[in-house]
Amino acid sequence: MHKRLYRTVERLLGTIDDSAGGEAMLRDVLQLLVHNPAAEALGIVAGRLYREQKQDYCLIESVGGLGEALAGKTVSKDYQVVRDIERRRLWVISPQSPGFDPAVEAQFGDTDSAAILVGRDPNYILSLSIRHHASEEDLLVLLETIRAAVGLKLRMQALASQMRQARSIQHSLLPGCLPKPPGFELAAISVPADEVGGDVYDAQEVEPGTVGFLLADASGHGLPAALQARDVVVGMRMGQARGEKINATVARLNRVINQGGLASRFISLFYGELESTGSLVYVNGGHCPPLLASADGQVRELMTCGPVLGPLPEAVYKRGYVTLEPGDMLLVYTDGVTERLDPQAPGGEDDLHEFGRDRLVALLRECRGGD
């Protein structure tokens, strides 16, 4: 019975829009608990939502009972019933409750059967008038079920909000438009596997006639990877501003990442500076070797010049050199491309194949001469 009860509450909360703010979500919860046909089995006939203030709780939503006429009424934090709700986080209210004051309760209409404390900074009290509960134990189970489900929903909403903010921060690091050096075309795209990801790119004019560009790939996914990728972009931009040699900048950045103390975290990086003459000087820190397709269809790799950033504080990074000729195409990519699995594989999940380097090379040859 208790599992079915939790599933009922969870199903109700699942219909609420996660993008709403915490208070808006709690208002929706109250409406659902009182008015949704699926909630009839819970026996809830009225409800009120109170927001914490300095000295009291203010009623901000009333459903059923006396309705909206109650909005704005307050109840003091010194009231014994409120203190018990704050202390226990759920409380069954009756005339026999310690400190029960009929005068206080009368202003809200019918006596609340129960209340739960949810949220934090500020706290909210969700008070409910409930009928047909067989025993106080069943009522407590109902309250704890609602409290746990609402608490989980609030935490998930807060996490989703943080992830949206992290994605916004990460997108703000990507260049709004790419440089357009005479005689060259640049293009870039980033598609995160999760809300935020560990792949990041950048392209900036470091001096007249020279464009610096990078592609980095932090291990893992999600917020930790995104934060590490952000640090790489910021670190490289600082090195560009100081006019340092690119291998010295990458080595310093490697030491900073290592000193972060996350031994399980690392990041691969390709950084290059392209001059108007076509000369490209680059450093590759453990990244997928970029593919250089020449006008005659030959494809070769720009090989690694050092290990991934993070694990080895004293790693040495050497510069590589190549000259781009008219008609050449350089592709810098992450393993999110080559390790992409084919969801349409004929053998189902047991026969999934990676996109692979060979198919990427073939695709690059196809694109030669295009924009």
Short mmCIF file of C-alpha atoms in Angstrom, two decimals:
data_model
loop_
_atom_site.label_atom_id
_atom_site.label_comp_id
_atom_site.label_asym_id
_atom_site.label_seq_id
_atom_site.Cartn_x
_atom_site.Cartn_y
_atom_site.Cartn_z
CA MET A 1 0.00 0.00 0.00
CA HIS A 2 2.78 2.41 0.93
CA LYS A 3 4.60 1.79 -2.36
CA ARG A 4 1.40 2.49 -4.27
CA LEU A 5 0.94 5.68 -2.27
CA TYR A 6 4.45 6.88 -3.11
CA ARG A 7 3.93 6.07 -6.80
CA THR A 8 0.69 8.10 -6.76
CA VAL A 9 2.42 11.14 -5.26
CA GLU A 10 5.44 10.73 -7.54
CA ARG A 11 3.19 10.48 -10.60
CA LEU A 12 1.39 13.68 -9.60
CA LEU A 13 4.64 15.58 -9.12
CA GLY A 14 5.97 14.26 -12.42
CA THR A 15 3.39 16.39 -14.25
CA ILE A 16 4.84 19.63 -12.85
CA ASP A 17 7.07 21.78 -15.06
CA ASP A 18 10.67 21.53 -13.81
CA SER A 19 11.54 24.92 -15.26
CA ALA A 20 9.32 26.77 -12.78
CA GLY A 21 10.92 28.35 -9.73
CA GLY A 22 10.83 26.55 -6.38
CA GLU A 23 7.93 28.59 -4.98
CA ALA A 24 5.94 28.33 -8.20
CA MET A 25 6.46 24.58 -8.13
CA LEU A 26 5.18 24.36 -4.53
CA ARG A 27 2.06 26.30 -5.52
CA ASP A 28 1.50 23.80 -8.33
CA VAL A 29 2.05 20.93 -5.90
CA LEU A 30 -0.65 22.31 -3.62
CA GLN A 31 -3.12 22.66 -6.50
CA LEU A 32 -2.44 19.11 -7.62
CA LEU A 33 -2.74 17.60 -4.16
CA VAL A 34 -6.15 19.21 -3.65
CA HIS A 35 -7.74 19.29 -7.09
CA ASN A 36 -6.23 16.54 -9.24
CA PRO A 37 -8.63 13.58 -9.64
CA ALA A 38 -5.75 11.18 -9.07
CA ALA A 39 -5.26 12.74 -5.63
CA GLU A 40 -8.73 11.85 -4.36
CA ALA A 41 -7.41 8.63 -2.88
CA LEU A 42 -5.12 10.71 -0.66
CA GLY A 43 -8.11 12.28 1.09
CA ILE A 44 -6.77 15.84 0.84
CA VAL A 45 -9.63 18.37 0.74
CA ALA A 46 -7.83 21.67 1.33
CA GLY A 47 -4.33 23.01 1.67
CA ARG A 48 -2.26 26.09 2.41
CA LEU A 49 1.29 27.14 1.65
CA TYR A 50 3.25 29.40 4.01
CA ARG A 51 6.55 31.14 3.26
CA GLU A 52 9.10 31.78 6.02
CA GLN A 53 9.78 35.40 6.98
CA LYS A 54 11.96 36.83 9.74
CA GLN A 55 9.46 36.49 12.60
CA ASP A 56 6.63 34.49 11.10
CA TYR A 57 5.26 32.44 8.22
CA CYS A 58 3.09 34.22 5.66
CA LEU A 59 0.28 32.38 3.89
CA ILE A 60 0.87 32.76 0.14
CA GLU A 61 -1.47 30.15 -1.35
CA SER A 62 -4.75 28.68 -0.13
CA VAL A 63 -6.65 25.99 -2.04
CA GLY A 64 -10.05 24.78 -0.88
CA GLY A 65 -11.50 25.81 2.48
CA LEU A 66 -11.65 29.61 2.72
CA GLY A 67 -9.55 29.94 -0.41
CA GLU A 68 -7.74 33.07 -1.53
CA ALA A 69 -9.37 35.21 1.14
CA LEU A 70 -6.68 33.97 3.52
CA ALA A 71 -3.72 35.22 1.47
CA GLY A 72 -1.38 37.45 3.48
CA LYS A 73 -2.30 36.13 6.92
CA THR A 74 0.66 35.22 9.12
CA VAL A 75 1.43 32.88 11.98
CA SER A 76 4.27 33.57 14.41
CA LYS A 77 7.38 31.41 14.63
CA ASP A 78 6.86 31.49 18.39
CA TYR A 79 3.63 29.51 18.04
CA GLN A 80 4.24 26.07 19.57
CA VAL A 81 2.72 24.21 16.61
CA VAL A 82 5.05 26.02 14.20
CA ARG A 83 8.06 25.25 16.41
CA ASP A 84 7.10 21.55 16.38
CA ILE A 85 6.74 21.57 12.59
CA GLU A 86 10.20 23.16 12.22
CA ARG A 87 11.72 20.69 14.65
CA ARG A 88 10.09 17.50 13.36
CA ARG A 89 9.56 18.56 9.70
CA LEU A 90 6.15 16.91 9.72
CA TRP A 91 3.42 17.19 12.35
CA VAL A 92 -0.14 16.03 12.91
CA ILE A 93 -2.21 18.95 14.21
CA SER A 94 -5.24 18.61 16.48
CA PRO A 95 -6.75 20.36 19.52
CA GLN A 96 -4.68 17.93 21.59
CA SER A 97 -1.39 19.15 20.07
CA PRO A 98 0.94 20.83 22.61
CA GLY A 99 0.38 24.59 22.60
CA PHE A 100 -2.63 24.37 20.25
CA ASP A 101 -4.37 27.78 20.17
CA PRO A 102 -7.98 27.75 18.87
CA ALA A 103 -7.86 31.51 18.24
CA VAL A 104 -4.82 31.18 15.96
CA GLU A 105 -6.29 28.22 14.11
CA ALA A 106 -9.74 29.77 13.70
CA GLN A 107 -8.47 32.52 11.37
CA PHE A 108 -7.54 29.85 8.83
CA GLY A 109 -10.91 28.12 8.90
CA ASP A 110 -11.02 24.39 9.49
CA THR A 111 -8.26 22.94 11.62
CA ASP A 112 -5.34 21.64 9.56
CA SER A 113 -4.92 17.92 9.90
CA ALA A 114 -1.21 17.96 9.24
CA ALA A 115 1.73 19.99 8.00
CA ILE A 116 5.16 19.36 6.48
CA LEU A 117 8.24 21.57 6.23
CA VAL A 118 9.86 21.72 2.79
CA GLY A 119 12.52 23.78 1.04
CA ARG A 120 15.31 25.79 2.59
CA ASP A 121 16.26 29.50 2.69
CA PRO A 122 13.39 30.17 2.95
CA ASN A 123 11.49 27.29 4.48
CA TYR A 124 7.91 26.61 3.44
CA ILE A 125 5.12 24.94 5.41
CA LEU A 126 2.64 22.90 3.41
CA SER A 127 -0.45 22.40 5.59
CA LEU A 128 -3.17 19.96 4.56
CA SER A 129 -6.72 19.17 5.62
CA ILE A 130 -7.06 15.42 5.20
CA ARG A 131 -10.09 13.15 5.56
CA HIS A 132 -10.53 9.40 5.65
CA HIS A 133 -7.12 8.51 7.11
CA ALA A 134 -7.56 5.27 9.04
CA SER A 135 -4.98 6.00 11.72
CA GLU A 136 -2.33 8.50 12.74
CA GLU A 137 0.30 6.05 11.51
CA ASP A 138 -1.23 6.04 8.02
CA LEU A 139 -1.39 9.83 8.12
CA LEU A 140 2.29 10.04 9.05
CA VAL A 141 3.17 7.71 6.18
CA LEU A 142 1.21 9.94 3.80
CA LEU A 143 2.97 13.05 5.11
CA GLU A 144 6.43 11.52 4.91
CA THR A 145 5.69 10.30 1.38
CA ILE A 146 4.63 13.78 0.27
CA ARG A 147 7.57 15.42 2.06
CA ALA A 148 10.10 13.03 0.52
CA ALA A 149 8.64 13.35 -2.99
CA VAL A 150 8.43 17.16 -2.81
CA GLY A 151 11.95 17.37 -1.36
CA LEU A 152 13.32 15.22 -4.18
CA LYS A 153 11.50 17.33 -6.75
CA LEU A 154 12.97 20.52 -5.26
CA ARG A 155 16.51 19.08 -5.27
CA MET A 156 16.15 17.89 -8.86
CA GLN A 157 14.82 21.30 -9.85
CA ALA A 158 17.70 23.08 -8.12
CA LEU A 159 20.21 20.80 -9.86
CA ALA A 160 18.54 21.36 -13.22
CA SER A 161 18.70 25.11 -12.64
CA GLN A 162 22.40 24.90 -11.77
CA MET A 163 23.07 22.85 -14.89
CA ARG A 164 21.26 25.39 -17.05
CA GLN A 165 23.38 28.14 -15.50
CA ALA A 166 26.53 26.07 -16.08
CA ARG A 167 25.56 25.57 -19.71
CA SER A 168 24.98 29.30 -20.07
CA ILE A 169 28.43 29.98 -18.59
CA GLN A 170 30.03 27.43 -20.86
CA HIS A 171 28.33 28.87 -23.95
CA SER A 172 29.50 32.34 -22.95
CA LEU A 173 33.09 31.11 -23.31
CA LEU A 174 32.56 30.04 -26.91
CA PRO A 175 33.36 32.78 -29.39
CA GLY A 176 30.25 34.57 -30.63
CA CYS A 177 31.75 34.67 -34.12
CA LEU A 178 34.91 33.15 -35.50
CA PRO A 179 37.77 35.20 -36.95
CA LYS A 180 37.84 35.59 -40.74
CA PRO A 181 41.50 35.73 -41.71
CA PRO A 182 42.02 36.57 -45.40
CA GLY A 183 42.34 33.40 -47.49
CA PHE A 184 40.92 31.05 -44.82
CA GLU A 185 37.53 29.81 -43.63
CA LEU A 186 36.92 28.69 -40.04
CA ALA A 187 33.91 26.78 -38.73
CA ALA A 188 33.15 25.11 -35.37
CA ILE A 189 30.36 23.30 -33.55
CA SER A 190 29.90 21.84 -30.07
CA VAL A 191 27.10 19.39 -29.16
CA PRO A 192 27.33 18.29 -25.49
CA ALA A 193 26.41 14.72 -24.58
CA ASP A 194 24.71 16.02 -21.41
CA GLU A 195 23.29 19.40 -20.39
CA VAL A 196 26.90 20.53 -20.25
CA GLY A 197 29.96 18.74 -21.53
CA GLY A 198 33.72 18.67 -21.40
CA ASP A 199 34.39 19.74 -25.00
CA VAL A 200 35.18 23.37 -25.66
CA TYR A 201 36.68 25.36 -28.52
CA ASP A 202 38.02 28.87 -28.97
CA ALA A 203 39.42 31.03 -31.75
CA GLN A 204 40.88 34.50 -31.26
CA GLU A 205 43.14 36.86 -33.20
CA VAL A 206 46.29 36.88 -31.06
CA GLU A 207 48.03 39.53 -33.18
CA PRO A 208 47.47 41.08 -36.59
CA GLY A 209 47.61 38.32 -39.18
CA THR A 210 47.68 35.43 -36.65
CA VAL A 211 44.70 33.44 -35.31
CA GLY A 212 45.02 31.23 -32.24
CA PHE A 213 42.54 28.36 -31.97
CA LEU A 214 42.05 25.45 -29.58
CA LEU A 215 39.92 22.39 -29.00
CA ALA A 216 39.94 20.78 -25.57
CA ASP A 217 38.21 17.70 -24.19
CA ALA A 218 37.94 17.20 -20.42
CA SER A 219 37.45 13.66 -19.14
CA GLY A 220 33.91 12.72 -18.18
CA HIS A 221 30.73 14.67 -18.70
CA GLY A 222 28.59 17.12 -16.82
CA LEU A 223 29.48 20.03 -14.57
CA PRO A 224 32.98 18.94 -13.40
CA ALA A 225 34.14 18.46 -16.99
CA ALA A 226 32.59 21.78 -18.05
CA LEU A 227 34.35 23.66 -15.25
CA GLN A 228 37.70 22.13 -16.19
CA ALA A 229 37.18 22.97 -19.85
CA ARG A 230 36.38 26.54 -18.82
CA ASP A 231 39.68 26.77 -16.94
CA VAL A 232 41.57 25.70 -20.05
CA VAL A 233 39.99 28.42 -22.19
CA VAL A 234 40.72 31.07 -19.57
CA GLY A 235 44.30 29.82 -19.08
CA MET A 236 45.08 29.81 -22.79
CA ARG A 237 43.62 33.28 -23.27
CA MET A 238 45.84 34.56 -20.47
CA GLY A 239 48.86 33.01 -22.20
CA GLN A 240 47.86 34.65 -25.48
CA ALA A 241 47.59 38.04 -23.77
CA ARG A 242 51.09 37.67 -22.33
CA GLY A 243 52.60 36.69 -25.67
CA GLU A 244 54.16 33.50 -24.24
CA LYS A 245 55.37 30.64 -26.40
CA ILE A 246 52.51 28.21 -26.82
CA ASN A 247 54.37 25.17 -25.43
CA ALA A 248 55.28 27.17 -22.29
CA THR A 249 51.64 28.19 -21.83
CA VAL A 250 50.43 24.59 -22.17
CA ALA A 251 53.09 23.36 -19.72
CA ARG A 252 52.07 25.96 -17.15
CA LEU A 253 48.40 25.11 -17.63
CA ASN A 254 49.24 21.43 -17.13
CA ARG A 255 50.83 22.19 -13.76
CA VAL A 256 47.81 24.21 -12.66
CA ILE A 257 45.44 21.35 -13.54
CA ASN A 258 47.69 18.87 -11.75
CA GLN A 259 47.77 21.02 -8.61
CA GLY A 260 43.98 20.99 -8.59
CA GLY A 261 44.29 17.64 -6.84
CA LEU A 262 41.84 15.71 -9.03
CA ALA A 263 44.12 12.88 -10.08
CA SER A 264 41.23 11.13 -11.86
CA ARG A 265 40.63 14.19 -14.06
CA PHE A 266 42.58 15.04 -17.16
CA ILE A 267 42.08 17.06 -20.30
CA SER A 268 43.36 16.72 -23.83
CA LEU A 269 44.14 19.84 -25.81
CA PHE A 270 45.09 20.90 -29.32
CA TYR A 271 46.19 24.51 -29.72
CA GLY A 272 47.50 26.13 -32.86
CA GLU A 273 48.43 29.55 -34.17
CA LEU A 274 47.83 30.11 -37.87
CA GLU A 275 49.59 32.90 -39.75
CA SER A 276 48.31 34.58 -42.89
CA THR A 277 51.06 32.80 -44.85
CA GLY A 278 49.55 29.40 -43.98
CA SER A 279 52.24 28.56 -41.43
CA LEU A 280 50.77 26.73 -38.45
CA VAL A 281 52.61 26.17 -35.18
CA TYR A 282 50.80 23.90 -32.73
CA VAL A 283 50.94 21.88 -29.54
CA ASN A 284 48.99 18.68 -29.05
CA GLY A 285 48.53 17.54 -25.47
CA GLY A 286 47.20 14.01 -25.81
CA HIS A 287 44.38 15.02 -28.14
CA CYS A 288 43.06 13.13 -31.17
CA PRO A 289 45.57 13.91 -33.95
CA PRO A 290 43.90 16.46 -36.27
CA LEU A 291 43.45 15.41 -39.89
CA LEU A 292 44.98 17.49 -42.68
CA ALA A 293 43.48 16.81 -46.12
CA SER A 294 45.44 18.20 -49.03
CA ALA A 295 43.97 19.29 -52.34
CA ASP A 296 45.02 16.00 -54.00
CA GLY A 297 43.02 13.90 -51.50
CA GLN A 298 45.88 12.79 -49.29
CA VAL A 299 45.06 12.80 -45.56
CA ARG A 300 47.66 12.82 -42.80
CA GLU A 301 47.68 13.34 -39.04
CA LEU A 302 49.31 16.10 -37.03
CA MET A 303 50.92 13.89 -34.43
CA THR A 304 50.90 14.30 -30.65
CA CYS A 305 53.54 16.54 -29.06
CA GLY A 306 52.95 15.63 -25.41
CA PRO A 307 50.67 13.83 -22.90
CA VAL A 308 47.21 14.84 -21.72
CA LEU A 309 47.12 17.69 -19.23
CA GLY A 310 46.80 16.87 -15.55
CA PRO A 311 48.48 13.60 -14.51
CA LEU A 312 52.14 14.57 -15.01
CA PRO A 313 53.13 17.94 -13.50
CA GLU A 314 56.53 18.08 -15.24
CA ALA A 315 55.32 16.99 -18.69
CA VAL A 316 57.18 18.56 -21.63
CA TYR A 317 55.31 19.82 -24.68
CA LYS A 318 57.01 20.40 -28.02
CA ARG A 319 55.81 22.56 -30.86
CA GLY A 320 54.86 21.11 -34.21
CA TYR A 321 54.96 22.93 -37.54
CA VAL A 322 53.07 22.54 -40.80
CA THR A 323 52.20 24.78 -43.74
CA LEU A 324 48.65 24.86 -45.13
CA GLU A 325 48.50 25.13 -48.89
CA PRO A 326 45.62 26.44 -51.02
CA GLY A 327 42.82 23.85 -51.03
CA ASP A 328 43.94 22.17 -47.79
CA MET A 329 41.40 21.36 -45.09
CA LEU A 330 42.31 20.86 -41.43
CA LEU A 331 39.88 19.02 -39.16
CA VAL A 332 40.35 19.22 -35.39
CA TYR A 333 37.85 16.99 -33.56
CA THR A 334 37.19 15.14 -30.30
CA ASP A 335 36.64 11.42 -29.78
CA GLY A 336 32.95 12.20 -29.34
CA VAL A 337 32.86 11.98 -33.14
CA THR A 338 34.88 8.83 -33.77
CA GLU A 339 33.47 6.93 -30.76
CA ARG A 340 29.85 7.74 -31.59
CA LEU A 341 27.87 4.50 -31.67
CA ASP A 342 25.47 3.69 -34.51
CA PRO A 343 22.00 3.31 -32.93
CA GLN A 344 20.67 1.80 -36.17
CA ALA A 345 23.09 -1.15 -36.19
CA PRO A 346 21.24 -4.24 -37.55
CA GLY A 347 22.29 -6.39 -34.61
CA GLY A 348 20.79 -4.06 -31.99
CA GLU A 349 22.69 -3.16 -28.83
CA ASP A 350 24.96 -6.21 -29.18
CA ASP A 351 26.17 -5.03 -32.58
CA LEU A 352 26.86 -1.35 -32.04
CA HIS A 353 29.73 0.06 -34.09
CA GLU A 354 31.71 3.23 -33.56
CA PHE A 355 31.78 5.82 -36.33
CA GLY A 356 35.56 5.41 -36.37
CA ARG A 357 38.53 7.24 -37.81
CA ASP A 358 38.32 5.62 -41.27
CA ARG A 359 34.80 6.86 -41.88
CA LEU A 360 35.84 10.31 -40.68
CA VAL A 361 38.74 10.34 -43.15
CA ALA A 362 36.38 9.28 -45.95
CA LEU A 363 33.95 12.03 -45.00
CA LEU A 364 36.76 14.58 -44.98
CA ARG A 365 37.78 13.56 -48.50
CA GLU A 366 34.14 13.96 -49.61
CA CYS A 367 34.04 17.49 -48.21
CA ARG A 368 37.17 18.69 -49.98
CA GLY A 369 36.46 21.81 -52.00
CA GLY A 370 33.35 22.66 -49.98
CA ASP A 371 32.92 25.48 -47.51
#
